[in-house]
Coordinates of C-alpha atoms in Angstrom, one line a residue:
M963 CA -66.3 -80.8 52.5
L964 CA -63.4 -82.9 52.2
T965 CA -59.6 -81.2 53.1
R966 CA -56.3 -83.2 53.1
F967 CA -53.3 -82.2 55.7
L968 CA -50.2 -79.6 54.5
G969 CA -46.7 -80.4 54.1
P970 CA -45.1 -83.2 54.2
R971 CA -43.9 -82.5 57.9
Y972 CA -46.8 -81.8 59.8
R973 CA -50.5 -82.2 59.4
E974 CA -53.9 -79.7 59.6
L975 CA -56.3 -80.6 62.2
A976 CA -59.3 -78.2 62.1
K977 CA -60.7 -78.8 65.7
N978 CA -63.2 -76.0 65.8
W979 CA -65.0 -77.7 62.3
T980 CA -65.3 -80.7 65.1
P981 CA -65.1 -83.6 62.0
T982 CA -68.0 -86.3 61.6
A983 CA -64.7 -88.9 60.3
T984 CA -61.7 -88.6 59.5
V985 CA -59.9 -89.8 56.3
W986 CA -57.1 -92.2 56.4
G987 CA -54.8 -93.2 53.3
A988 CA -51.5 -95.6 52.9
V989 CA -49.9 -92.7 55.4
G990 CA -52.3 -91.9 57.5
A991 CA -55.3 -89.7 58.2
V992 CA -55.6 -87.7 54.7
G993 CA -58.0 -85.9 55.3
L994 CA -61.2 -85.2 57.2
V995 CA -65.0 -84.2 56.7
W996 CA -66.4 -81.9 58.4
A997 CA -70.1 -80.2 58.7
T998 CA -71.3 -76.3 58.2
D999 CA -72.3 -75.5 61.3
W1000 CA -69.2 -76.8 63.9
R1001 CA -66.4 -74.2 65.1
L1002 CA -63.6 -73.6 63.6
I1003 CA -59.9 -74.6 65.5
L1004 CA -56.4 -75.0 64.4
D1005 CA -53.8 -77.2 66.1
W1006 CA -51.0 -78.7 64.5
V1007 CA -49.1 -81.7 65.4
P1008 CA -45.5 -82.4 64.4
Y1009 CA -44.7 -85.4 61.8
I1010 CA -41.9 -87.3 63.6
N1011 CA -39.7 -90.4 62.2
G1012 CA -42.1 -91.2 59.3
K1013 CA -45.5 -92.0 61.8
F1014 CA -47.9 -88.9 63.1
K1015 CA -47.6 -88.3 66.7
K1016 CA -50.5 -88.0 67.8
D1017 CA -54.1 -88.8 65.8
D1018 CA -57.0 -87.8 66.7
Y1019 CA -60.7 -89.2 66.5
P1020 CA -62.7 -87.0 67.7
S1021 CA -65.6 -88.7 67.1
G1022 CA -64.3 -92.1 67.0
K1023 CA -65.3 -92.4 63.3
K1024 CA -61.9 -94.2 61.2
F1025 CA -61.8 -95.3 57.1
R1026 CA -59.0 -97.2 55.9
S1027 CA -60.5 -97.0 52.7
K1028 CA -63.1 -95.2 50.3
P1029 CA -65.5 -97.9 50.0
Q1030 CA -66.5 -97.8 54.2
L1031 CA -66.5 -93.4 53.6
A1032 CA -69.0 -94.3 50.9
R1033 CA -71.3 -97.0 53.4
Y1034 CA -70.8 -94.7 56.4
L1035 CA -72.0 -91.4 53.9
G1036 CA -74.2 -93.3 52.1
G1037 CA -76.1 -91.0 49.6
S1038 CA -76.2 -87.8 51.8
M1039 CA -72.3 -86.9 49.7
D1040 CA -72.0 -88.2 45.5
L1041 CA -67.9 -89.2 46.1
S1042 CA -67.8 -90.6 42.6
T1043 CA -65.5 -87.8 41.7
F1044 CA -63.3 -88.3 45.1
D1045 CA -59.6 -89.0 45.7
F1046 CA -59.5 -90.2 48.3
R1047 CA -55.6 -91.0 49.2
T1048 CA -55.1 -87.1 48.1
G1049 CA -58.1 -86.2 49.7
K1050 CA -59.7 -83.6 46.7
M1051 CA -62.3 -83.9 44.5
L1052 CA -60.9 -83.9 41.1
M1053 CA -62.8 -81.5 38.8
S1054 CA -61.7 -83.7 35.2
K1055 CA -64.2 -86.1 36.6
M1056 CA -66.5 -84.1 37.3
N1057 CA -66.6 -82.3 34.4
K1058 CA -67.0 -85.3 32.2
S1059 CA -69.8 -86.7 34.5
R1060 CA -71.5 -83.0 34.3
Q1061 CA -70.8 -83.0 30.0
R1062 CA -72.5 -86.8 30.4
V1063 CA -75.4 -85.9 32.0
R1064 CA -76.2 -83.2 29.9
Y1065 CA -75.2 -86.2 27.2
D1066 CA -77.7 -88.0 28.1
S1067 CA -80.1 -85.8 28.8
S1068 CA -80.2 -84.3 24.9
N1069 CA -80.6 -87.4 23.5
Q1070 CA -83.3 -88.1 25.6
V1071 CA -85.4 -85.5 24.3
K1072 CA -84.4 -86.4 20.9
G1073 CA -86.4 -89.0 19.0
K1074 CA -84.9 -91.5 16.7
P1075 CA -86.5 -92.2 13.3
D1076 CA -87.5 -95.2 11.9
L1077 CA -85.8 -96.4 8.5
N1078 CA -88.7 -99.2 8.2
T1079 CA -90.5 -98.5 4.9
A1080 CA -91.6 -102.0 5.4
L1081 CA -95.3 -102.6 6.1
P1082 CA -96.6 -104.2 9.8
V1083 CA -98.2 -106.7 10.2
R1084 CA -100.9 -107.4 12.3
Q1085 CA -99.7 -109.2 15.8
T1086 CA -103.0 -111.8 16.2
A1087 CA -103.1 -114.7 17.4
S1088 CA -103.7 -115.8 14.4
I1089 CA -101.5 -118.9 12.5
F1090 CA -101.7 -116.7 8.9
K1091 CA -100.1 -113.4 8.4
Q1092 CA -102.7 -110.8 8.1
P1093 CA -101.3 -108.1 6.2
V1094 CA -102.2 -103.9 7.0
T1095 CA -103.7 -101.8 3.7
K1096 CA -102.1 -98.6 4.0
I1097 CA -103.7 -96.1 2.9
T1098 CA -101.4 -92.5 1.7
N1099 CA -102.9 -89.2 0.0
H1100 CA -99.4 -90.0 -2.3
P1101 CA -100.4 -93.6 -4.0
S1102 CA -98.7 -93.0 -7.1
N1103 CA -95.6 -92.1 -4.7
K1104 CA -93.1 -95.1 -5.5
V1105 CA -89.2 -95.6 -3.0
K1106 CA -87.0 -95.2 -5.6
S1107 CA -84.4 -96.9 -5.7
D1108 CA -80.2 -94.7 -4.5
P1109 CA -77.9 -94.6 -7.9
Q1110 CA -75.1 -95.2 -5.9
K1111 CA -76.0 -97.9 -4.8
A1112 CA -75.9 -100.0 -7.8
V1113 CA -72.6 -98.6 -9.0
D1114 CA -69.8 -101.2 -9.6
Q1115 CA -67.2 -101.2 -6.7
P1116 CA -63.6 -99.9 -7.8
R1117 CA -60.8 -101.4 -8.8
Q1118 CA -57.4 -101.3 -8.1
L1119 CA -55.5 -100.1 -10.6
F1120 CA -53.3 -102.3 -13.2
W1121 CA -54.9 -104.8 -11.3
E1122 CA -54.5 -107.2 -14.9
K1123 CA -51.1 -107.5 -13.7
K1124 CA -52.2 -110.1 -11.4
L1125 CA -53.2 -112.3 -14.4
S1126 CA -49.3 -112.5 -15.7
G1127 CA -47.8 -116.4 -15.7
L1128 CA -51.2 -117.5 -16.1
S1129 CA -50.3 -120.8 -17.8
A1130 CA -52.8 -123.7 -19.1
F1131 CA -51.8 -127.4 -19.5
D1132 CA -53.9 -130.3 -21.2
I1133 CA -54.8 -134.0 -19.5
A1134 CA -51.3 -134.9 -20.9
E1135 CA -49.7 -132.0 -18.6
E1136 CA -48.6 -129.7 -21.7
L1137 CA -48.9 -126.5 -21.2
V1138 CA -51.6 -125.3 -23.8
R1139 CA -49.9 -122.6 -26.7
T1140 CA -52.0 -119.0 -26.1
M1141 CA -53.7 -117.5 -28.5
D1142 CA -51.8 -114.9 -31.1
L1143 CA -53.2 -111.4 -30.4
P1144 CA -53.6 -108.9 -34.1
K1145 CA -51.2 -106.7 -34.1
G1146 CA -53.2 -104.2 -34.0
L1147 CA -54.0 -104.6 -30.0
Q1148 CA -50.6 -103.0 -28.4
G1149 CA -50.6 -103.4 -24.8
V1150 CA -50.7 -99.2 -22.3
G1151 CA -48.7 -99.4 -19.3
P1152 CA -46.0 -100.4 -17.3
G1153 CA -44.9 -103.7 -18.3
C1154 CA -47.7 -105.1 -19.9
T1155 CA -47.3 -107.7 -22.8
D1156 CA -49.6 -109.8 -24.2
E1157 CA -50.0 -112.5 -22.5
T1158 CA -50.8 -109.6 -19.4
L1159 CA -52.9 -108.1 -22.2
L1160 CA -54.9 -111.0 -23.9
S1161 CA -55.7 -112.0 -19.8
A1162 CA -58.0 -108.8 -19.6
I1163 CA -59.1 -108.5 -22.3
A1164 CA -61.2 -111.8 -21.3
S1165 CA -61.8 -110.8 -18.2
A1166 CA -63.1 -107.8 -19.4
L1167 CA -65.4 -109.8 -22.2
H1168 CA -66.6 -112.4 -19.2
T1169 CA -66.8 -109.0 -16.8
S1170 CA -67.7 -106.2 -17.8
T1171 CA -71.2 -105.7 -20.2
M1172 CA -69.6 -102.5 -22.0
P1173 CA -68.1 -102.7 -25.7
I1174 CA -64.7 -103.0 -24.9
T1175 CA -63.2 -100.0 -27.4
G1176 CA -59.6 -99.4 -25.4
Q1177 CA -58.4 -96.0 -23.8
L1178 CA -59.7 -94.1 -25.6
S1179 CA -57.8 -90.9 -24.0
A1180 CA -54.2 -90.0 -25.0
A1181 CA -52.5 -88.5 -21.8
V1182 CA -52.8 -92.6 -20.8
E1183 CA -49.3 -92.8 -22.4
K1184 CA -47.9 -89.8 -20.9
N1185 CA -49.2 -90.7 -17.8
P1186 CA -50.9 -94.1 -17.2
G1187 CA -50.8 -93.7 -13.6
V1188 CA -53.6 -90.7 -13.4
W1189 CA -55.2 -90.9 -17.0
L1190 CA -55.9 -95.3 -17.5
N1191 CA -59.8 -96.1 -17.7
T1192 CA -60.3 -98.4 -15.0
T1193 CA -62.9 -100.1 -17.0
Q1194 CA -61.3 -101.2 -20.2
P1195 CA -57.5 -103.5 -20.4
L1196 CA -54.5 -101.6 -21.3
C1197 CA -54.5 -101.9 -24.4
K1198 CA -54.5 -98.3 -27.1
A1199 CA -58.4 -98.0 -28.8
F1200 CA -58.9 -100.0 -32.2
M1201 CA -61.4 -100.7 -34.1
V1202 CA -62.7 -103.5 -35.9
T1203 CA -62.3 -102.8 -39.6
D1204 CA -65.2 -105.0 -41.7
E1205 CA -61.2 -106.8 -43.0
D1206 CA -60.4 -108.1 -39.5
I1207 CA -64.5 -109.7 -39.6
R1208 CA -63.5 -111.7 -43.1
K1209 CA -60.5 -113.1 -42.0
Q1210 CA -61.7 -113.8 -38.7
E1211 CA -65.1 -116.0 -40.9
E1212 CA -62.7 -117.7 -42.7
L1213 CA -60.0 -118.8 -39.9
V1214 CA -63.1 -120.0 -37.8
Q1215 CA -64.0 -122.2 -40.9
Q1216 CA -61.1 -123.5 -41.3
V1217 CA -60.9 -124.2 -37.9
R1218 CA -64.2 -126.7 -38.5
K1219 CA -63.0 -128.3 -41.3
R1220 CA -60.2 -129.1 -39.6
L1221 CA -62.7 -130.8 -36.5
E1222 CA -65.0 -132.2 -39.0
E1223 CA -62.4 -134.3 -41.1
A1224 CA -61.3 -135.2 -37.9
L1225 CA -64.9 -136.6 -36.2
M1226 CA -65.3 -138.1 -39.7
A1227 CA -61.9 -140.1 -39.9
D1228 CA -62.1 -141.1 -35.5
M1229 CA -65.5 -142.7 -36.5
L1230 CA -64.2 -144.2 -39.8
A1231 CA -61.6 -146.0 -37.6
H1232 CA -63.9 -146.9 -34.5
V1233 CA -66.1 -148.7 -37.2
E1234 CA -62.9 -150.5 -38.9
E1235 CA -62.4 -151.9 -35.4
L1236 CA -65.4 -153.0 -34.9
A1237 CA -65.6 -154.7 -38.3
R1238 CA -62.3 -157.4 -36.8
D1239 CA -63.9 -157.8 -33.8
E1240 CA -67.4 -159.5 -35.3
V1241 CA -65.0 -162.0 -37.9
P1242 CA -63.6 -163.6 -35.6
L1243 CA -67.1 -163.4 -32.9
D1244 CA -69.0 -165.3 -36.3
K1245 CA -66.1 -167.8 -37.3
A1246 CA -66.6 -168.8 -33.9
C1247 CA -69.8 -169.4 -34.3
G1248 CA -69.4 -171.4 -37.0
D1249 CA -67.5 -174.2 -35.1
E1250 CA -69.3 -174.6 -32.7
D1251 CA -72.7 -174.7 -34.8
E1252 CA -70.4 -177.7 -37.1
D1253 CA -69.7 -179.6 -34.2
E1254 CA -73.6 -179.4 -32.4
D1255 CA -74.3 -182.1 -36.0
E1256 CA -72.0 -184.2 -35.4
D1257 CA -72.8 -185.2 -31.7
E1258 CA -76.4 -185.9 -33.1
E1259 CA -75.4 -187.7 -36.1
E1260 CA -73.2 -190.4 -33.9
E1261 CA -76.4 -190.7 -31.6
P1262 CA -77.5 -194.6 -31.8
E1263 CA -80.8 -195.3 -33.6
P1264 CA -83.5 -196.5 -30.1
D1265 CA -83.5 -199.7 -29.7
P1266 CA -87.5 -201.1 -30.4
E1267 CA -87.4 -204.0 -27.4
L1268 CA -86.0 -201.4 -25.5
E1269 CA -89.1 -198.7 -25.9
R1270 CA -91.3 -202.2 -25.5
V1271 CA -90.5 -203.0 -22.0

């Protein structure tokens, strides 16, 4: 049992219960430790000039810190919740320790579930893996994947507006003019321009596997922040007709024809350039042949006397 001295001017000494040890703090003795079979005698000692006039040590033990007291008492008493300065047992710490012990005991009873469905591997001395045969009463059961995990991550509202302001430049660092959208494609949402709509449609064509139909709900125009379908680009609902397909085919044919004419012109220019390079080369080869013939004619006839020698 622990007690402390009362009041700023007096301290209570329990001499009738002869203390085993006196607990000391920063201002002097702050508490006594008793056994349960000692006598009770009260004595009041006046407090003079901030110091005790008389200190009694019945057993001759004096402790300056909590570790010294813990070493003296050993395991006979739990001092984890004891405050050395005030000499009191802190009830808040006692309640926390009890709750911790109760929580630990409850956790030890409950077992942790094993969520691993993979077959184990034999732990033998062999360097090769030896699989384990799984025997079950329901061989047709299969693990089904959770459909919620396969859902795409949610996208931010009006995320297509981040693509606005992006421009493409050719090899000559000149701005490439963007294509013109058909009149049937109209943007939806605040600040949706033709450039933003074009970027949104191009992104949907490359990243989405769903058909692009636009915003089918009519309430999008009233409050796009609530009724907007994030899986579709920021455009009103549209319908592709046979006339649109025919116009697009004609446009593709015109572009292909212009490309063919450009390739033919480039090929003809290349052939003419090669022909111009071959003419000076043939002339140079003819001049070299004439020089060789003249050298052969100027060679003197061999002297028969020199050949005889």
